[in-house]
CSV table of C-alpha atoms and ligand atoms in Angstrom, one decimal:
chain,number,residue,atom,x,y,z
A,8,MET,CA,23.8,16.6,1.9
A,9,THR,CA,21.5,14.3,0.1
A,10,GLN,CA,19.8,11.8,2.5
A,11,THR,CA,19.7,8.1,1.7
A,12,ILE,CA,16.5,6.1,2.3
A,13,LEU,CA,16.3,2.3,2.6
A,14,LEU,CA,13.1,1.2,0.9
A,15,THR,CA,12.2,-2.4,1.9
A,16,GLY,CA,9.7,-3.9,-0.6
A,17,GLY,CA,10.6,-1.0,-2.9
A,18,ALA,CA,10.0,-3.1,-6.0
A,19,GLY,CA,6.4,-3.8,-5.0
A,20,TYR,CA,3.2,-2.0,-5.8
A,21,ILE,CA,3.2,0.9,-3.3
A,22,GLY,CA,7.0,0.7,-2.8
A,23,SER,CA,7.8,1.3,-6.4
A,24,HIS,CA,5.5,4.4,-6.6
A,25,THR,CA,7.1,5.7,-3.4
A,26,TYR,CA,10.5,5.2,-5.0
A,27,VAL,CA,9.6,7.6,-7.8
A,28,ALA,CA,8.2,10.2,-5.4
A,29,LEU,CA,11.3,10.0,-3.2
A,30,ILE,CA,13.7,10.4,-6.2
A,31,LYS,CA,11.6,13.4,-7.4
A,32,SER,CA,11.9,14.9,-4.0
A,33,GLY,CA,15.7,14.7,-4.1
A,34,TYR,CA,16.5,11.6,-1.9
A,35,ASN,CA,19.0,8.8,-2.7
A,36,VAL,CA,17.2,5.5,-2.4
A,37,VAL,CA,18.3,1.9,-1.9
A,38,ILE,CA,15.7,-0.7,-2.6
A,39,TYR,CA,15.8,-3.8,-0.5
A,40,ASP,CA,13.5,-6.5,-1.9
A,41,ASN,CA,13.5,-10.3,-2.3
A,42,PHE,CA,11.2,-10.1,-5.4
A,43,SER,CA,8.8,-12.6,-4.0
A,44,ASN,CA,5.9,-10.5,-5.1
A,45,ALA,CA,7.5,-8.1,-7.6
A,46,ARG,CA,8.4,-8.4,-11.2
A,47,ALA,CA,12.1,-8.6,-12.1
A,48,ASP,CA,11.8,-5.7,-14.6
A,49,VAL,CA,10.5,-3.2,-12.0
A,50,PRO,CA,14.0,-1.6,-11.5
A,51,ALA,CA,14.4,-1.2,-15.3
A,52,ARG,CA,11.0,0.5,-15.4
A,53,LEU,CA,11.9,2.8,-12.5
A,54,GLU,CA,15.1,3.8,-14.4
A,55,LEU,CA,12.9,4.7,-17.4
A,56,ILE,CA,10.6,6.9,-15.2
A,57,THR,CA,13.3,8.6,-13.3
A,58,GLY,CA,16.1,8.7,-15.9
A,59,ALA,CA,18.7,7.5,-13.4
A,60,PRO,CA,20.2,4.2,-12.3
A,61,VAL,CA,18.4,2.3,-9.5
A,62,THR,CA,20.2,0.8,-6.6
A,63,VAL,CA,18.7,-2.6,-5.7
A,64,TRP,CA,19.8,-4.9,-2.9
A,65,ARG,CA,18.3,-8.3,-3.5
A,66,GLY,CA,17.7,-9.7,0.0
A,67,ASP,CA,15.2,-11.1,2.5
A,68,LEU,CA,14.2,-9.4,5.7
A,69,LEU,CA,14.7,-12.7,7.5
A,70,ASP,CA,18.4,-12.9,6.4
A,71,GLY,CA,20.1,-10.9,9.1
A,72,HIS,CA,23.5,-11.1,7.3
A,73,SER,CA,22.1,-9.5,4.2
A,74,LEU,CA,20.2,-6.9,6.2
A,75,ASN,CA,23.3,-5.9,8.2
A,76,ALA,CA,25.3,-5.8,5.0
A,77,VAL,CA,23.0,-3.3,3.3
A,78,PHE,CA,23.3,-1.0,6.3
A,79,ALA,CA,27.1,-1.4,6.3
A,80,ALA,CA,27.3,-0.7,2.5
A,81,HIS,CA,25.2,2.5,2.6
A,82,LYS,CA,25.0,5.3,5.0
A,83,ILE,CA,21.2,5.1,5.6
A,84,ASP,CA,19.4,8.0,7.2
A,85,ALA,CA,15.9,6.5,7.4
A,86,VAL,CA,13.9,3.5,6.4
A,87,ILE,CA,10.5,3.1,4.8
A,88,HIS,CA,9.2,-0.4,5.4
A,89,PHE,CA,6.9,-2.0,2.8
A,90,ALA,CA,8.2,-5.5,2.6
A,91,ALA,CA,5.4,-7.7,3.9
A,92,LYS,CA,2.7,-10.1,2.9
A,93,LYS,CA,-0.7,-8.5,2.4
A,94,ALA,CA,-3.4,-10.9,1.3
A,95,VAL,CA,-6.1,-11.2,3.9
A,96,GLY,CA,-7.5,-14.6,2.7
A,97,GLU,CA,-4.1,-16.1,2.4
A,98,SER,CA,-3.2,-15.0,5.9
A,99,VAL,CA,-6.1,-17.1,7.2
A,100,ARG,CA,-4.7,-20.2,5.6
A,101,LEU,CA,-1.0,-19.5,6.3
A,102,PRO,CA,-0.9,-17.5,9.6
A,103,ILE,CA,2.6,-18.7,10.5
A,104,ASP,CA,4.0,-17.4,7.2
A,105,TYR,CA,2.4,-14.0,7.9
A,106,PHE,CA,3.8,-13.9,11.5
A,107,GLN,CA,7.2,-14.8,10.2
A,108,THR,CA,7.4,-12.2,7.4
A,109,ASN,CA,5.4,-9.4,8.9
A,110,ILE,CA,6.3,-9.6,12.6
A,111,THR,CA,9.7,-11.4,12.7
A,112,GLY,CA,10.7,-9.5,9.6
A,113,LEU,CA,9.9,-6.2,11.3
A,114,LEU,CA,11.9,-7.2,14.4
A,115,ALA,CA,14.9,-8.1,12.3
A,116,LEU,CA,14.7,-4.8,10.6
A,117,LEU,CA,14.5,-2.9,13.9
A,118,GLU,CA,17.4,-4.8,15.2
A,119,ALA,CA,19.5,-4.1,12.1
A,120,MET,CA,18.5,-0.4,12.3
A,121,ASN,CA,19.5,-0.2,16.0
A,122,THR,CA,22.8,-1.8,15.3
A,123,ALA,CA,23.5,0.7,12.5
A,124,GLY,CA,22.3,3.7,14.6
A,125,VAL,CA,19.3,4.4,12.3
A,126,HIS,CA,16.1,5.3,14.2
A,127,ASN,CA,13.6,6.8,11.7
A,128,LEU,CA,11.1,4.4,10.2
A,129,VAL,CA,8.0,4.9,8.2
A,130,TYR,CA,5.7,1.9,8.5
A,131,SER,CA,3.0,0.6,6.2
A,132,SER,CA,-0.1,0.0,8.3
A,133,SER,CA,-3.6,-0.5,7.3
A,134,ALA,CA,-7.2,0.5,8.1
A,135,THR,CA,-7.7,-3.3,8.8
A,136,VAL,CA,-6.4,-2.4,12.4
A,137,TYR,CA,-9.7,-0.7,13.1
A,138,ALA,CA,-12.5,-2.7,14.8
A,139,GLU,CA,-15.7,-3.1,12.9
A,140,THR,CA,-17.7,0.1,13.3
A,141,GLU,CA,-20.6,2.0,11.9
A,142,THR,CA,-19.3,5.3,13.1
A,143,LEU,CA,-17.9,7.2,10.1
A,144,PRO,CA,-15.6,8.6,9.2
A,145,ILE,CA,-12.9,6.6,11.0
A,146,ASP,CA,-10.4,8.7,12.9
A,147,GLU,CA,-7.1,7.5,14.5
A,148,ASP,CA,-8.7,7.2,17.9
A,149,ALA,CA,-11.4,4.7,16.7
A,150,PRO,CA,-11.4,1.4,18.5
A,151,LEU,CA,-8.9,-1.2,17.3
A,152,GLY,CA,-9.3,-4.8,16.5
A,153,PHE,CA,-8.4,-7.4,14.0
A,154,ALA,CA,-10.4,-9.8,11.9
A,155,SER,CA,-7.5,-11.8,10.2
A,156,PRO,CA,-3.9,-12.8,10.9
A,157,TYR,CA,-2.9,-10.2,8.4
A,158,ALA,CA,-4.7,-7.4,10.3
A,159,PHE,CA,-3.2,-8.9,13.5
A,160,THR,CA,0.4,-8.5,12.1
A,161,LYS,CA,-0.2,-4.9,11.3
A,162,LEU,CA,-1.6,-4.1,14.7
A,163,ALA,CA,1.2,-6.0,16.4
A,164,GLY,CA,3.7,-4.1,14.4
A,165,GLU,CA,2.2,-0.8,15.5
A,166,GLN,CA,2.3,-1.9,19.1
A,167,ILE,CA,5.9,-3.2,18.9
A,168,MET,CA,7.0,0.1,17.5
A,169,ALA,CA,5.1,2.0,20.3
A,170,GLN,CA,7.1,0.1,22.9
A,171,VAL,CA,10.4,0.4,21.1
A,172,ALA,CA,9.8,4.2,20.8
A,173,ALA,CA,9.1,4.4,24.5
A,174,SER,CA,12.5,2.7,25.2
A,175,ASN,CA,14.7,5.3,23.6
A,176,PRO,CA,13.8,8.8,22.5
A,177,ALA,CA,16.1,8.4,19.5
A,178,TRP,CA,13.4,6.4,17.7
A,179,ALA,CA,10.8,8.0,15.6
A,180,PHE,CA,8.1,6.1,13.8
A,181,GLY,CA,5.7,7.4,11.1
A,182,ILE,CA,2.8,4.9,11.2
A,183,LEU,CA,0.5,5.2,8.1
A,184,ARG,CA,-2.8,3.4,8.0
A,185,TYR,CA,-3.8,3.1,4.4
A,186,PHE,CA,-7.4,2.8,3.3
A,187,ASN,CA,-7.8,1.3,-0.2
A,188,PRO,CA,-4.8,2.0,-2.4
A,189,ALA,CA,-5.6,1.9,-6.1
A,190,GLY,CA,-4.5,3.1,-9.5
A,191,ALA,CA,-1.1,3.2,-11.2
A,192,HIS,CA,1.6,5.6,-12.1
A,193,GLU,CA,0.7,8.2,-14.7
A,194,SER,CA,3.6,6.9,-17.0
A,195,GLY,CA,1.8,3.5,-17.3
A,196,LEU,CA,5.1,1.8,-16.5
A,197,ILE,CA,4.4,0.6,-13.0
A,198,GLY,CA,1.2,-0.5,-11.3
A,199,GLU,CA,-0.5,-3.3,-9.4
A,200,ASP,CA,0.2,-6.7,-10.8
A,201,PRO,CA,-1.2,-9.5,-8.7
A,202,ASN,CA,-0.5,-13.1,-9.5
A,203,GLY,CA,-3.6,-15.2,-10.5
A,204,ILE,CA,-7.2,-14.1,-9.9
A,205,PRO,CA,-7.1,-10.8,-8.0
A,206,ASN,CA,-8.9,-10.5,-4.6
A,207,ASN,CA,-9.2,-6.7,-4.7
A,208,LEU,CA,-11.8,-4.8,-6.6
A,209,LEU,CA,-9.7,-2.6,-8.9
A,210,PRO,CA,-7.3,-5.2,-10.2
A,211,TYR,CA,-10.3,-7.5,-10.7
A,212,ILE,CA,-12.1,-4.9,-12.8
A,213,ALA,CA,-8.9,-4.3,-14.7
A,214,LYS,CA,-8.8,-7.9,-15.7
A,215,VAL,CA,-12.4,-7.7,-16.9
A,216,ALA,CA,-11.5,-4.7,-18.9
A,217,THR,CA,-8.6,-6.5,-20.6
A,218,GLY,CA,-10.8,-9.5,-21.3
A,219,ASP,CA,-8.8,-11.9,-19.0
A,220,LEU,CA,-11.9,-12.4,-16.8
A,221,PRO,CA,-15.4,-12.5,-18.1
A,222,ALA,CA,-17.3,-10.3,-15.6
A,223,LEU,CA,-17.0,-8.6,-12.2
A,224,ASN,CA,-18.7,-10.5,-9.3
A,225,ILE,CA,-20.3,-7.8,-7.2
A,226,PHE,CA,-20.3,-9.1,-3.7
A,227,GLY,CA,-23.7,-8.1,-2.5
A,228,ASN,CA,-26.1,-5.4,-3.7
A,229,ASP,CA,-28.3,-5.3,-0.6
A,230,TYR,CA,-26.0,-3.3,1.8
A,231,PRO,CA,-27.5,-0.2,3.5
A,232,THR,CA,-25.7,2.1,1.0
A,233,PRO,CA,-27.3,4.4,-1.7
A,234,ASP,CA,-26.9,1.8,-4.5
A,235,GLY,CA,-26.7,-1.3,-2.2
A,236,THR,CA,-23.0,-2.1,-3.0
A,237,GLY,CA,-20.1,-1.8,-0.6
A,238,MET,CA,-18.4,1.5,-0.1
A,239,ARG,CA,-14.7,2.2,0.5
A,240,ASP,CA,-12.2,5.0,0.5
A,241,TYR,CA,-10.0,4.5,-2.6
A,242,ILE,CA,-6.7,6.4,-2.4
A,243,HIS,CA,-4.6,6.9,-5.6
A,244,VAL,CA,-1.2,5.2,-5.1
A,245,GLU,CA,0.6,8.3,-6.2
A,246,ASP,CA,-1.2,10.3,-3.4
A,247,LEU,CA,-0.3,7.5,-1.0
A,248,ALA,CA,3.4,7.7,-2.2
A,249,GLN,CA,3.4,11.4,-1.5
A,250,GLY,CA,2.1,10.8,2.0
A,251,HIS,CA,5.2,8.6,2.7
A,252,VAL,CA,7.5,11.4,1.4
A,253,LEU,CA,5.8,13.9,3.8
A,254,SER,CA,5.9,11.4,6.7
A,255,LEU,CA,9.6,10.8,6.1
A,256,ALA,CA,10.4,14.5,5.9
A,257,ALA,CA,8.7,15.1,9.2
A,258,LEU,CA,10.8,12.3,10.9
A,259,LEU,CA,14.0,13.6,9.4
A,260,ALA,CA,13.1,17.2,10.5
A,261,GLY,CA,13.1,15.9,14.1
A,262,LYS,CA,9.4,16.5,14.6
A,263,GLY,CA,8.9,13.1,16.3
A,264,GLY,CA,6.6,10.2,15.4
A,265,HIS,CA,3.1,10.2,14.2
A,266,LEU,CA,0.2,7.8,13.5
A,267,LEU,CA,-2.1,8.8,10.7
A,268,ASN,CA,-4.8,7.7,8.3
A,269,LEU,CA,-4.0,8.0,4.6
A,270,GLY,CA,-7.3,8.2,2.8
A,271,THR,CA,-9.4,10.7,0.9
A,272,GLY,CA,-12.3,11.0,3.3
A,273,ILE,CA,-14.8,10.0,0.6
A,274,GLY,CA,-16.5,6.6,0.1
A,275,PHE,CA,-17.3,5.2,-3.4
A,276,SER,CA,-19.3,2.1,-4.1
A,277,VAL,CA,-18.5,-0.9,-6.1
A,278,MET,CA,-20.9,0.3,-8.7
A,279,ASP,CA,-19.3,3.8,-8.8
A,280,MET,CA,-16.0,2.1,-9.5
A,281,LEU,CA,-17.3,-0.2,-12.2
A,282,GLN,CA,-19.0,2.7,-14.0
A,283,THR,CA,-16.0,5.0,-13.8
A,284,TYR,CA,-13.8,2.2,-15.1
A,285,SER,CA,-16.2,1.5,-17.9
A,286,ARG,CA,-15.9,5.2,-19.0
A,287,ALA,CA,-12.1,5.0,-18.7
A,288,CYS,CA,-11.8,1.9,-21.0
A,289,GLY,CA,-14.6,2.9,-23.3
A,290,ARG,CA,-17.1,0.0,-22.9
A,291,ASP,CA,-19.7,-1.1,-20.4
A,292,LEU,CA,-18.0,-3.8,-18.3
A,293,PRO,CA,-20.1,-6.9,-17.5
A,294,TYR,CA,-20.9,-7.8,-14.0
A,295,VAL,CA,-23.0,-10.3,-12.0
A,296,ILE,CA,-24.5,-9.9,-8.6
A,297,ALA,CA,-22.9,-12.5,-6.3
A,298,PRO,CA,-23.5,-13.2,-2.6
A,299,ARG,CA,-21.8,-11.0,0.0
A,300,ARG,CA,-18.2,-12.0,0.8
A,301,ASP,CA,-17.5,-13.3,4.3
A,302,GLY,CA,-16.1,-10.7,6.6
A,303,ASP,CA,-16.9,-7.7,4.3
A,304,LEU,CA,-18.3,-4.5,5.9
A,305,ALA,CA,-20.9,-2.3,4.2
A,306,ALA,CA,-19.0,0.9,4.2
A,307,TYR,CA,-16.1,2.7,5.7
A,308,TRP,CA,-13.9,5.6,4.9
A,309,ALA,CA,-11.2,7.7,6.6
A,310,ASP,CA,-11.2,10.9,8.5
A,311,PRO,CA,-8.2,12.4,6.8
A,312,ALA,CA,-8.0,15.6,9.0
A,313,ARG,CA,-5.1,14.5,11.2
A,314,ALA,CA,-2.8,13.7,8.2
A,315,GLN,CA,-3.7,17.2,6.9
A,316,ALA,CA,-3.0,18.9,10.2
A,317,VAL,CA,0.3,17.0,10.9
A,318,LEU,CA,1.8,16.6,7.5
A,319,GLY,CA,-0.2,18.9,5.3
A,320,PHE,CA,-1.3,15.8,3.3
A,321,THR,CA,-4.3,15.9,1.1
A,322,ALA,CA,-5.2,13.4,-1.6
A,323,THR,CA,-5.5,15.3,-4.9
A,324,ARG,CA,-6.6,12.5,-7.2
A,325,GLY,CA,-10.1,11.1,-7.5
A,326,LEU,CA,-11.8,8.0,-8.8
A,327,GLU,CA,-11.5,9.0,-12.4
A,328,ASP,CA,-7.7,9.3,-12.1
A,329,ILE,CA,-7.6,5.9,-10.4
A,330,CYS,CA,-9.5,4.2,-13.2
A,331,THR,CA,-7.7,6.0,-16.1
A,332,SER,CA,-4.3,5.4,-14.7
A,333,SER,CA,-5.1,1.7,-14.0
A,334,TRP,CA,-6.4,1.3,-17.6
A,335,ASN,CA,-3.3,3.1,-19.0
A,336,TRP,CA,-1.2,0.6,-17.1
A,337,VAL,CA,-3.0,-2.7,-17.8
A,338,LYS,CA,-3.5,-2.0,-21.5
A,339,ARG,CA,0.2,-1.5,-22.1
A,340,ARG,CA,1.5,-3.9,-19.6
A,341,GLY,CA,4.7,-5.6,-20.7
A,342,ASN,CA,5.4,-2.7,-23.0
A,343,MET,CA,8.4,-0.7,-21.7
A,344,GLY,CA,7.2,2.4,-23.6
A,345,THR,CA,9.6,2.2,-26.5
A,346,SER,CA,6.9,1.4,-29.1
B,424,UDP,N1,-15.6,-6.4,-4.2
B,424,UDP,C1,-16.5,-6.9,-5.2
B,424,UDP,N2,-16.0,-7.9,-6.1
B,424,UDP,C2,-14.7,-8.2,-6.1
B,424,UDP,C3,-13.8,-7.7,-5.2
B,424,UDP,C4,-14.3,-6.8,-4.2
B,424,UDP,O1,-17.7,-6.6,-5.2
B,424,UDP,O2,-14.3,-9.1,-7.0
B,424,UDP,C5,-16.1,-5.4,-3.3
B,424,UDP,C6,-15.9,-5.8,-1.8
B,424,UDP,O3,-17.1,-6.5,-1.4
B,424,UDP,C7,-15.8,-4.4,-1.1
B,424,UDP,C8,-15.0,-3.6,-2.2
B,424,UDP,O4,-15.3,-4.2,-3.4
B,424,UDP,O5,-17.1,-3.8,-0.9
B,424,UDP,C9,-13.5,-3.5,-1.9
B,424,UDP,O6,-13.0,-4.8,-1.8
B,424,UDP,P1,-11.4,-5.0,-1.7
B,424,UDP,O7,-11.2,-6.5,-1.6
B,424,UDP,O8,-10.8,-4.3,-2.9
B,424,UDP,O9,-10.9,-4.2,-0.5
B,424,UDP,P2,-11.3,-4.4,1.1
B,424,UDP,O10,-12.3,-5.5,1.2
B,424,UDP,O11,-10.0,-4.7,1.8
B,424,UDP,O12,-11.8,-3.1,1.5
C-alpha cells in the first residue's frame, strides 16, 4: 500500500524539491506549511511538475489543534520536518522567535506524532552544529558546538530526538546535517526565493545576474585557500532531496535511526562559484572585494562517506548544475512555463 508522508515546510525551498522527489518515488505526500516563508503559488507549481493534485494543509506547528487535525485526517506513516527558521543573522537578533519555532515547534510535532502513533521522522539539521575546526573533511564524529541561536536550535533538536529515541524503541530518527544547499529544480519552476537582499552566496549572485543587485561583495580574499576566498561544500538541492527519500526509506524499512552528513565532499571557493555562474548566464558578473564577514570560517566541507555507506547516497550534480539550474530558475521566475 502506498505510504503517506507528512512534509512540514513542504512549500519551502528544500521542502518543495523533496516533495517532487517523494512523488517520483511513489509516496503520497501531505504538505503542512504556514507559508510564512514560501510563495502562495508553490503548490500550483508542484502540480505542474508532478502532473497531479497537491494536498496542502495550511497550518502552524505551534497550533496544536491544527497539527492534531492533520494527523486525524490522514493516515501518516512518517514525517519529514523542514518547517523552521533558518537565517543565522536574524537568529542573533531574534533568538526567542528561533527557540519558539525551531524547538517548541519540534516538541509540538513530536507530541502530535506520539499521540497519532507515528514514530518515524527525518529531521533537517545543519553543518552549523559542528564546532569550528581546521580538520577537514568534517565527519559525523567531529566536535559539536554552536555559534548562533540558529545553530543552537538545530543542535538542541538533535539532542532532544536522541533522548526521545532512548525512551521508546518505536522511535526512529533520520538526522541529516546539510552542508550548503544550492541550485534549483531542473524544470525552472521551483527554487530558492529569499525575501529582500539575500545573505547566502548563490541567491546573491543570482540577483547580480538578473541585474537586481549591482555586484557581488566577496567577503575576504585573504583566507588561506588557493584563491584567497572562502570555500564551502555546495550540494545541489535535488541531490539533497534524494538524500531525504533514502533516509525515509531506511526508516520505513525498519533499519533504525541514523545521523548523517549530506554534502559532496568537495569544497569550492566564492570565486569558483562566481566564475561558474558567469559562464551559466553568459556574462562576467561584477564583484568587489569586501572585508571578511564576522563569524565566517575559511573553508569546510563534508566527509560524505557515512551517508554513502548507510544510505547509498552520493551527490551526482556539480557546481555547473547548481549554477545553470539557478539561472534557469531566476531568469524565468514568475513564469509558470506556459509561455
Ligand atoms: N559570501 C560572499 N558574499 C556574499 C555571501 C557569501 O563572499 O554576499 C561567502 C561567505 O563569506 C562564505 C561563502 O560565500 O565564504 C558561503 O556563504 P553563505 O552565507 O552562502 O553560507 P555559509 O556562510 O552558511 O557557509
